[in-house]
Coordinates of C-alpha atoms in Angstrom, one line a residue:
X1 CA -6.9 -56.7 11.5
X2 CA -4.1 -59.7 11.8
X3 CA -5.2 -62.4 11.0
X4 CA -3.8 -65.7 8.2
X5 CA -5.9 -65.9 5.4
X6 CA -9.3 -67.3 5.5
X7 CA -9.2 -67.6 9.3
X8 CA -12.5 -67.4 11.0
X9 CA -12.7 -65.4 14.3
X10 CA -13.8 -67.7 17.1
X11 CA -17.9 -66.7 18.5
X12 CA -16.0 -65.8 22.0
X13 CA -13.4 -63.7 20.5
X14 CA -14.6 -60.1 20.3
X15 CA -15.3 -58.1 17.1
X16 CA -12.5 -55.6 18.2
X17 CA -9.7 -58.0 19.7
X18 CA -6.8 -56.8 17.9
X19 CA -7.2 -53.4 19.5
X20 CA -7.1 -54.7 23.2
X21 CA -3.9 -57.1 22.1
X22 CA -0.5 -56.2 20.8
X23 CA -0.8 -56.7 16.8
X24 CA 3.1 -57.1 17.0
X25 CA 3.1 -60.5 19.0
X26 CA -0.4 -61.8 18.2
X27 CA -2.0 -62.9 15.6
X28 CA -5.9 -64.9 14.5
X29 CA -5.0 -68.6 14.3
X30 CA -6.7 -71.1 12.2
X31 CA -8.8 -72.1 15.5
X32 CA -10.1 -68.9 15.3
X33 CA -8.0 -67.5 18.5
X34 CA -5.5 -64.8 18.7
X35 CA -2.3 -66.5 19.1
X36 CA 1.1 -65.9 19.5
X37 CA 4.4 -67.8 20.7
X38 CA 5.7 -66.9 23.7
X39 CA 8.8 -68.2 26.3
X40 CA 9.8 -68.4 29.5
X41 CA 12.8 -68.8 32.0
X42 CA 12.9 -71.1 34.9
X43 CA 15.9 -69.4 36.4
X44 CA 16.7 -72.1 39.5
X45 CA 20.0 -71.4 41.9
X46 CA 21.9 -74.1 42.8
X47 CA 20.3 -73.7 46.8
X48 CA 17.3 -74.5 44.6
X49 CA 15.9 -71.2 44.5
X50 CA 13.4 -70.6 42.3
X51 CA 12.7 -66.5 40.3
X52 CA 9.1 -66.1 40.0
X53 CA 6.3 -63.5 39.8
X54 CA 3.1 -63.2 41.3
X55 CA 0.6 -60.7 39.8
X56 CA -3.2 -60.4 39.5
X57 CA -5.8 -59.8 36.5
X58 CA -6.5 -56.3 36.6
X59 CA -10.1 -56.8 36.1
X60 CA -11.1 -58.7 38.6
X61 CA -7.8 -58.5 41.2
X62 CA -8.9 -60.9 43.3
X63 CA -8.1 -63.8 41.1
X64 CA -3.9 -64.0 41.1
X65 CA -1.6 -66.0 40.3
X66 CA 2.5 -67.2 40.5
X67 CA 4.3 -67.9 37.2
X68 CA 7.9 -67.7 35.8
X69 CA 9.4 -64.2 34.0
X70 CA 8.6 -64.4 29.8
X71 CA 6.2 -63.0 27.7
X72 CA 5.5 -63.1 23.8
X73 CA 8.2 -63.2 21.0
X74 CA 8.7 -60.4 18.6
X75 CA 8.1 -61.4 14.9
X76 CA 10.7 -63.6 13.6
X77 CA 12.5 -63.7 16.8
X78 CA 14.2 -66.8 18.3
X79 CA 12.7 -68.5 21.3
X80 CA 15.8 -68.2 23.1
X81 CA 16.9 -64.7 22.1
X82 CA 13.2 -64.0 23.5
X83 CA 13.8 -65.5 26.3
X84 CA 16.9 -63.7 27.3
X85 CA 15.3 -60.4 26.2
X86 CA 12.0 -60.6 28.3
X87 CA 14.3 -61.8 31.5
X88 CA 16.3 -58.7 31.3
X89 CA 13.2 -56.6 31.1
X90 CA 11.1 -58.0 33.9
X91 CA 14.1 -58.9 36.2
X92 CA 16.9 -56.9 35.2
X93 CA 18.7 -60.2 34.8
X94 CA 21.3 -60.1 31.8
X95 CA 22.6 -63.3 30.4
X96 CA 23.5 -64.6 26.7
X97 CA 21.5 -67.0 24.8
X98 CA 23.9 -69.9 24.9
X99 CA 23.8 -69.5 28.9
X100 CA 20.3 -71.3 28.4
X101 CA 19.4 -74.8 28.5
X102 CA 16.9 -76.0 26.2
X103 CA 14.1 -75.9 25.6
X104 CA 13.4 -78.2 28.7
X105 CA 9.5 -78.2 28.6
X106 CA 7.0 -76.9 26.1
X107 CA 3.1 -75.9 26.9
X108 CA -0.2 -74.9 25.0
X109 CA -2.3 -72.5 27.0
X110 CA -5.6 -71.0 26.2
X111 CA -5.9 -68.1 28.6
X112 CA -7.4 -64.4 29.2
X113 CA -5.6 -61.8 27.9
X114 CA -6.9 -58.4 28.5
X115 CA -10.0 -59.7 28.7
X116 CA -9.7 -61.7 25.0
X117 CA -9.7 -65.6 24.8
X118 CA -6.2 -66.6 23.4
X119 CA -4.7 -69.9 22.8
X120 CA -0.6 -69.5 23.5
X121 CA 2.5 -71.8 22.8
X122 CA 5.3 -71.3 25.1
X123 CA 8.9 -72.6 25.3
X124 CA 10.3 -73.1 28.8
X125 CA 14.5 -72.7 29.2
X126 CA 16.3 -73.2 32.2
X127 CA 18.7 -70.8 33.4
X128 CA 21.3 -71.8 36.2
X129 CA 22.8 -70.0 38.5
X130 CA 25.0 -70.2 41.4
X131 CA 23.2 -67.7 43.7
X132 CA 20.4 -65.4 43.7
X133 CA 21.1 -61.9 42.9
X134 CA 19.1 -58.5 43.3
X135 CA 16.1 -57.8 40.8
X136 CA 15.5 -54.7 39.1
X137 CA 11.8 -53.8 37.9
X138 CA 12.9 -51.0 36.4
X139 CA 12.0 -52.4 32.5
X140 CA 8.4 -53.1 33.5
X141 CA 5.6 -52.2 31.1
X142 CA 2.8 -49.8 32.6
X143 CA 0.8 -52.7 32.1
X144 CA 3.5 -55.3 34.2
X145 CA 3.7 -52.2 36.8
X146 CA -0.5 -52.6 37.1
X147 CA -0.4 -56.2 36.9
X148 CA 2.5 -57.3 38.4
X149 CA 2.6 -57.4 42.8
X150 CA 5.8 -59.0 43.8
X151 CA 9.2 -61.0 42.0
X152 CA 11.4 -62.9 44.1
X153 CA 13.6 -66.2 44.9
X154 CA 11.6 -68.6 46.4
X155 CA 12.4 -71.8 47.8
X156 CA 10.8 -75.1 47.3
X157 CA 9.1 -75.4 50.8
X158 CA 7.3 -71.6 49.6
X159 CA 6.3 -73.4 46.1
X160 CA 4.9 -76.2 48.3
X161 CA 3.3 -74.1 50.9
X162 CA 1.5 -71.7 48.2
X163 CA 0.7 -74.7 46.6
X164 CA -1.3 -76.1 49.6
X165 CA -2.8 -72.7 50.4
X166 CA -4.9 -73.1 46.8
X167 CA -2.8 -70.7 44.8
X168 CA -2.8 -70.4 41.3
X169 CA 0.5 -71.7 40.0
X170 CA 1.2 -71.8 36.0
X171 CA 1.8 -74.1 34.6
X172 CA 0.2 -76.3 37.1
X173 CA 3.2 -79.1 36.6
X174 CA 5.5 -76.0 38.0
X175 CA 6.6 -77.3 41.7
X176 CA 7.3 -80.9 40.7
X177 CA 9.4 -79.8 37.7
X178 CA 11.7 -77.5 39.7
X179 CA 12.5 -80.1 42.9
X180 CA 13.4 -82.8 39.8
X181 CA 15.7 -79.9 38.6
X182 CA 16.9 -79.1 41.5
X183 CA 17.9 -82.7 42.4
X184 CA 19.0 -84.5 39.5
X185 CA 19.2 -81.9 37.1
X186 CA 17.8 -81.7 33.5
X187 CA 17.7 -85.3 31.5
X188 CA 17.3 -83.5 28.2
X189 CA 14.1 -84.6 27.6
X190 CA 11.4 -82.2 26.6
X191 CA 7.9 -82.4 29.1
X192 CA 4.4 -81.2 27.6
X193 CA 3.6 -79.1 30.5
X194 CA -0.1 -78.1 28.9
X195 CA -2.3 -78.0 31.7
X196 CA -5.0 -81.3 31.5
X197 CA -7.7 -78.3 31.4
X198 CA -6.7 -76.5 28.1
X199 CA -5.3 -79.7 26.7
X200 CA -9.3 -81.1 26.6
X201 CA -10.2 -77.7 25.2
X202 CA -7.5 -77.5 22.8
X203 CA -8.5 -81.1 21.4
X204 CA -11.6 -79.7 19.5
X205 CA -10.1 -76.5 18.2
X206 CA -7.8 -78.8 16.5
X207 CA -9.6 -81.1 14.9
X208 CA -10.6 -79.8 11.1
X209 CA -13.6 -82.0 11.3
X210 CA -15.3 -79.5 13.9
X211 CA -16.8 -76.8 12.4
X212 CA -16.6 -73.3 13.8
X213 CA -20.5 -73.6 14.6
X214 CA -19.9 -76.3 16.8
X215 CA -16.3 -74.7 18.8
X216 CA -17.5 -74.8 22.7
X217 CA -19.0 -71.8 24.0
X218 CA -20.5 -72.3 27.5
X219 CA -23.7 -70.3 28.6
X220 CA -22.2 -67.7 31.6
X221 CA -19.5 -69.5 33.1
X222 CA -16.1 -70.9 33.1
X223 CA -15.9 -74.6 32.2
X224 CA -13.3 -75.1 34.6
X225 CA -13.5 -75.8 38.6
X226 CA -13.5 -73.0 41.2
X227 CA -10.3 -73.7 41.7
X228 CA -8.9 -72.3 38.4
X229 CA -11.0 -69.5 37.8
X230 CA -9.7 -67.8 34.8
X231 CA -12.2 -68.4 32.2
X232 CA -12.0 -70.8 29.4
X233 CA -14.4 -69.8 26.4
X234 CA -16.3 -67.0 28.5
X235 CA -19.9 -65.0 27.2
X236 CA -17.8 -61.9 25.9
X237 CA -17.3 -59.3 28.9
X238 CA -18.0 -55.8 28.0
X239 CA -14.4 -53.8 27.4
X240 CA -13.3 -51.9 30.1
X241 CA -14.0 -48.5 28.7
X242 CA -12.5 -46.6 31.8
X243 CA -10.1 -44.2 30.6
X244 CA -6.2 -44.8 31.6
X245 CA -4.3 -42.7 33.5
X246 CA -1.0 -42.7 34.9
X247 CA 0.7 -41.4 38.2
X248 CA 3.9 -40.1 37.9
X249 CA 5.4 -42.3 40.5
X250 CA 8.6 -40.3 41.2
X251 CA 7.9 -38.6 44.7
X252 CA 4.8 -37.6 46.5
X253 CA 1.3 -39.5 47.0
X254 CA 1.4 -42.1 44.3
X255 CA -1.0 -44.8 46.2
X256 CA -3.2 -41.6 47.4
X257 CA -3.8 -40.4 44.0
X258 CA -4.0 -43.9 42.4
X259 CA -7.0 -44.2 44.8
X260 CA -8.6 -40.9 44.1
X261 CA -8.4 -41.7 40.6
X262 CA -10.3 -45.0 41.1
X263 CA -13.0 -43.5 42.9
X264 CA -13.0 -41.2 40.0
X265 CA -14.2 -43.9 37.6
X266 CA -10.7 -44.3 35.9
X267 CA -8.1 -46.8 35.8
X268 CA -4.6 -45.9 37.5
X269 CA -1.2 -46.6 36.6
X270 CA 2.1 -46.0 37.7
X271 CA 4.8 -44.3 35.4
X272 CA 8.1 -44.9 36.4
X273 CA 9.9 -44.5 32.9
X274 CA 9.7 -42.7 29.1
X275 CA 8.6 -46.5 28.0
X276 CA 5.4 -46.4 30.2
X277 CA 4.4 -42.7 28.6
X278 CA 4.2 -43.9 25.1
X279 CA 4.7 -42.0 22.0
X280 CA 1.8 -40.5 22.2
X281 CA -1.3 -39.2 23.6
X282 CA -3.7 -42.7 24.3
X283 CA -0.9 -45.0 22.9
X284 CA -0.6 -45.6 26.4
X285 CA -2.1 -42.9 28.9
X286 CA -5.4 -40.8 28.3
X287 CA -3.7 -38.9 30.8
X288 CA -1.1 -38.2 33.7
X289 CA -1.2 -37.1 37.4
X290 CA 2.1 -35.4 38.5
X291 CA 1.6 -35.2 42.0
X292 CA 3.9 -33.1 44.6
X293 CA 7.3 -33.9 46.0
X294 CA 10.3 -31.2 45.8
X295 CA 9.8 -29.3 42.6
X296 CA 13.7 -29.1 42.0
X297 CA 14.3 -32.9 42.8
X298 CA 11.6 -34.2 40.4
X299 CA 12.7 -32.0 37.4
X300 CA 16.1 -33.8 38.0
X301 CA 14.5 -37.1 38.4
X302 CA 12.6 -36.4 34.9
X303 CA 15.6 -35.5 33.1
X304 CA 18.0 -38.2 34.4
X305 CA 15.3 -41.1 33.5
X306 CA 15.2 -40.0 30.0
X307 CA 11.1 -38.8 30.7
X308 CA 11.5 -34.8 30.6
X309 CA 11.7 -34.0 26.7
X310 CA 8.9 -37.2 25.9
X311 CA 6.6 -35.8 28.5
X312 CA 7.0 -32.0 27.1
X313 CA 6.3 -33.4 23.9
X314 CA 3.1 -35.6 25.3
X315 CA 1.7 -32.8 27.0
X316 CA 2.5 -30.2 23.8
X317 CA 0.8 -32.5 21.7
X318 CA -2.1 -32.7 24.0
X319 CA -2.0 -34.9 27.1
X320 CA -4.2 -34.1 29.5
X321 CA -2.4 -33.5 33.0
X322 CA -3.0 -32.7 36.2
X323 CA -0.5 -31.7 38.6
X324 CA -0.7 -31.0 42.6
X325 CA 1.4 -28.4 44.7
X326 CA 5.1 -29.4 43.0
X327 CA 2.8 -30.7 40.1
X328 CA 1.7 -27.3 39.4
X329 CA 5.0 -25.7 39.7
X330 CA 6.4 -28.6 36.4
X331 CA 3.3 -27.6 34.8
X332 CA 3.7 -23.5 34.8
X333 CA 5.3 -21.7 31.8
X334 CA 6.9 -19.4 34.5
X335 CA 8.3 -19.9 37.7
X336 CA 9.4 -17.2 40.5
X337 CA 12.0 -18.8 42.8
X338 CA 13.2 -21.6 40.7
X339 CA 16.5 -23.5 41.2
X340 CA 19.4 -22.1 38.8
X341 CA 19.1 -24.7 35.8
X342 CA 15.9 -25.8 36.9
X343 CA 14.1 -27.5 34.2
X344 CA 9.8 -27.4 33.8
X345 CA 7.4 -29.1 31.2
X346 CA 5.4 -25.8 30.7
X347 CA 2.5 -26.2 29.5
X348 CA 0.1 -23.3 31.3
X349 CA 0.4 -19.6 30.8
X350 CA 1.2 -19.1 34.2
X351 CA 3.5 -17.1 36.8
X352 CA 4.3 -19.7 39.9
X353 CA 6.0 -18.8 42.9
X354 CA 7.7 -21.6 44.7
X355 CA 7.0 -22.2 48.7
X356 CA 4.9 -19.0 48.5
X357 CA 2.9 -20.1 51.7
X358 CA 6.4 -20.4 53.5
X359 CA 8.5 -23.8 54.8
X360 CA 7.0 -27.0 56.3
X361 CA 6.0 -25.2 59.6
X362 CA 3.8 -23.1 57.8
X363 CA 1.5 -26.0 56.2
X364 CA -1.8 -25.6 56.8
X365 CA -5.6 -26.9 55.8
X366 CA -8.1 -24.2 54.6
X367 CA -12.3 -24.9 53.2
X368 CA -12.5 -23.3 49.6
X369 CA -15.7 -22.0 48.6
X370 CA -14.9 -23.1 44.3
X371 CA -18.2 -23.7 42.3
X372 CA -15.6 -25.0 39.3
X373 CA -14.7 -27.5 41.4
X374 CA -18.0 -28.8 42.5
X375 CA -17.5 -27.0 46.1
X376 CA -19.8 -24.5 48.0
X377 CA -20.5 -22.7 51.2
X378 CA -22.6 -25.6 52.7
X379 CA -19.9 -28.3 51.3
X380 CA -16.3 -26.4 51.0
X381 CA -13.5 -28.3 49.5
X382 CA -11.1 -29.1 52.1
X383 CA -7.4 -28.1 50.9
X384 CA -4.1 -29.1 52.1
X385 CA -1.5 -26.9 51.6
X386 CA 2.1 -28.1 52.1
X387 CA 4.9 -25.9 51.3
X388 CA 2.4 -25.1 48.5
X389 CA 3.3 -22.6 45.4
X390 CA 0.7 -19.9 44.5
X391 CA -0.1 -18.8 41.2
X392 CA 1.1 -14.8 40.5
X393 CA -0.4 -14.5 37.1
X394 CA -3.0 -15.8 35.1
X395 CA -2.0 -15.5 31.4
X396 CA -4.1 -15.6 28.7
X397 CA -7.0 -18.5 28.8
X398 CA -6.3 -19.6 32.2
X399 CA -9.7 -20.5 33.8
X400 CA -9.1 -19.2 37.9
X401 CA -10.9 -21.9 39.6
X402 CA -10.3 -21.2 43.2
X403 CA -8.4 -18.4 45.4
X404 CA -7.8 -18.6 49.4
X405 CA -10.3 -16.9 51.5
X406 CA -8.2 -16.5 54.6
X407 CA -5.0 -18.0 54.2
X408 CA -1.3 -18.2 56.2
X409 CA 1.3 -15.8 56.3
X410 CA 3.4 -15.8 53.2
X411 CA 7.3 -15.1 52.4
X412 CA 6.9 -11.7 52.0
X413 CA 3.5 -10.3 54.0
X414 CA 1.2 -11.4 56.5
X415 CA -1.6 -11.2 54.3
X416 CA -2.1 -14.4 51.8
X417 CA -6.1 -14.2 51.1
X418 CA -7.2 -14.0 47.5
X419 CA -4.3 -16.2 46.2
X420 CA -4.6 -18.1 42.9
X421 CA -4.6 -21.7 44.0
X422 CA -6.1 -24.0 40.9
X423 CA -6.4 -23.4 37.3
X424 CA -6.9 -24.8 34.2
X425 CA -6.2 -24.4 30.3
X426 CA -7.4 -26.5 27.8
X427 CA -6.2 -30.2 28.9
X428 CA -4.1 -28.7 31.8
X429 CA -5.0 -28.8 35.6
X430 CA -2.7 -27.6 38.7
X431 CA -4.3 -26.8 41.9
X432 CA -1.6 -25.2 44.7
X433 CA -3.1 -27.8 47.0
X434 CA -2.8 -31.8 47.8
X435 CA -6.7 -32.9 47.2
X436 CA -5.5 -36.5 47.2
X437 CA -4.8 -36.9 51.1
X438 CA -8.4 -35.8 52.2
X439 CA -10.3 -38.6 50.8
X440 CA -12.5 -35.7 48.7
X441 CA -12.0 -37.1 45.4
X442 CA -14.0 -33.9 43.5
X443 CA -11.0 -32.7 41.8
X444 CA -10.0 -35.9 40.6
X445 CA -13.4 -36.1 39.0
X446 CA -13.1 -32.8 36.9
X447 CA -9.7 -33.9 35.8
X448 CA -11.3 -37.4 35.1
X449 CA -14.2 -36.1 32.9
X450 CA -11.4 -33.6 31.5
X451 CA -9.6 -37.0 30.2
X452 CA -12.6 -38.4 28.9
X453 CA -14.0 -35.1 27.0
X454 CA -9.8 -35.8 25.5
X455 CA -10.9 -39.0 24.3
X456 CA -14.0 -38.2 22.8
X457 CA -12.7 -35.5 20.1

């Protein structure tokens, strides 16, 4: 576990923090905390816009808050080159060290961090520019893509206003510092911009004469008013043992599934790139949803972000994934009706034919009687076929777990009953159908519990 030597864990610091935190960035201080040094960029135009995030604790998302791009330096890594590096990631804005100012402010935090008490030392730079430009969130994290809800320029009168309305804005000294910027620029001096909350809880983790049996722990609640809820030394909150899994959020019914999924007991993400996947299976994901679209335009979509050789070698490796109408089509080892140079991720022993129940016009909703999928004849699962494949063949160790009863007219007869609609090999699920946009969520819990049987071995 990181920690300096001889460092005692503080009581409200669970047993297993270093597994919930990055062990890169943080380490156990001498208060007992998980700490690390982190910076920031107060990026102000010279209209006296203002770049800032607002995001939410994914635990409890109705507590949310505004605060300026940064995040936690890499070991050994200049506050300033840190800086620079987390700007381009969460914005997509690209600038040089020396185009910084500072550091113009400096601030001691004790926070929540994935549900872990953490004391944090941050270095504020100013970045100026003469405009605002477009933002690009395509360098988020899976965990800044949960997390994060909006980034924009804002003006002082919207600092004020959201301000007045009771929102949470960090650091707390935030609006005042950017109109004195914005007017008379920076005077070079550097402001302590701890908050007066954590600088009063900060005072006895750093006095040596205060021994560890004596470091403040309140009963239940936060020490701090209802009007910053984030807890200070909280009773330790049980982990969030829900199992993650991400929605491949190139086409189709990202919000629908995400939803479904939540129902299902499990926590959703979206993945938008080959750094949310991770390098392997529960580095990141227990799992991954690829829900339908056009079969041709998301294999393209994969391969030009860089995702469709990581995710083969996720799923080959043992992933569990689901995937729904285009979904199943990625997912089959075969495919009838493919796209010259189309590419797949494989991954079931299966024949797929694409559009087998015909164009758009022919869409249609059919009740499936499948016991495997929690469905009988007094409570059918209602199916939603959309331009939906059908499976031709069943290779070796593919579980059948539902077929049409009546069906539509397919490409090549007007007899479709009997079809092969959902299936499922070890860690792999593909139904032909979209089970997402019904508000039935039964599927999603097979595929949930298939996650969490994943996890367990």
């Amino acid at each position: 576990m990181p920690q300096g030597p001889g460092h005692q864990r503080h009581p409200a610091v669970p047993e297993d923090w270093a597994e919930l935190l990055d062990p890169e960035e943080w380490r156990l201080g001498p208060d007992g905390l998980p700490f690390r040094r982190a910076a920031r960029v107060l990026a102000l135009t010279a209209q006296g816009q203002v770049l800032l995030l607002e995001g939410h604790d994914v635990a409890d998302p109705e507590h949310r808050w505004i605060f300026t791009p940064g995040g936690g330096l890499h070991p050994g890594e200049d506050a300033a080159a840190g800086a620079v590096r987390e700007l381009a990631e969460e914005t997509g804005l690209r600038v040089g060290p020396g185009e910084l100012e500072g550091p113009i402010a400096q601030r001691d935090a004790v926070l929540r961090f994935a549900r872990v008490v953490c004391r944090q030392h941050e270095s504020l730079f100013l970045l100026r520019l003469p405009a605002a430009t477009a933002l690009d969130a395509a360098g988020w994290t899976a965990l800044e893509r949960d997390a994060v809800d909006s980034m924009g320029w804002w003006s002082a009168q919207d600092l004020e206003r959201a301000g007045q309305e009771g929102r949470e804005i960090y650091p707390v000294a935030l609006p005042g510092l950017v109109a004195e910027l914005a007017g008379a620029g920076w005077d070079g001096r550097v402001r302590d911009l701890t908050d007066p909350a954590d600088a009063r809880a900060l005072t006895p983790l750093d006095d040596p004469r205060v021994p560890a049996s004596r470091w403040p722990v309140p009963e239940q609640a936060s020490t701090l008013s209802g009007r910053t809820p984030r807890a200070l030394f909280p009773a330790p909150s049980a982990i969030d043992q829900r199992p993650t899994i991400g929605v491949l959020a190139l086409q189709g019914d990202v919000r629908e599934h995400s939803l479904a999924l939540a129902a299902a007991g499990a926590r959703a993400v979206a993945v938008r790139s080959a750094r949310d996947l991770g390098s392997r299976p529960g580095e990141r994901l227990d799992g991954l949803i690829i829900p339908g679209g056009e079969s041709t335009t998301m294999s393209t979509l994969l391969a030009s972000f860089g995702m469709l050789q990581p995710l083969r070698g996720l799923i080959a490796a043992g992933l569990p994934a689901y995937g729904s109408c285009a979904g199943m089509i990625l997912l089959a080892d075969r495919v009838e009706g493919a796209e010259e140079g189309q590419s797949f991720l494989g991954g079931i022993r299966m024949t797929v034919r694409r559009n087998a129940f015909g164009r758009q016009v022919d869409s249609y909703e059919e009740d499936l009687v499948a016991p495997a999928l929690g469905a009988d004849e007094d409570h059918p699962l209602r199916a939603v076929f959309i331009r939906a494949p059908w499976v031709e063949e069943a290779g070796p160790g593919v579980e059948i777990l539902a077929t049409t009863r009546a069906g539509r007219a397919g490409t090549e007869g007007p007899g479709t009953g009997g079809r092969i609609v959902a299936v499922r090999q070890g860690p792999l699920l593909a139904t032909a159908f979209h089970p997402e946009v019904g508000g039935d969520h039964r599927v999603h819990d097979i595929f949930v519990g298939m996650v969490a049987a994943a996890r367990r071995r």
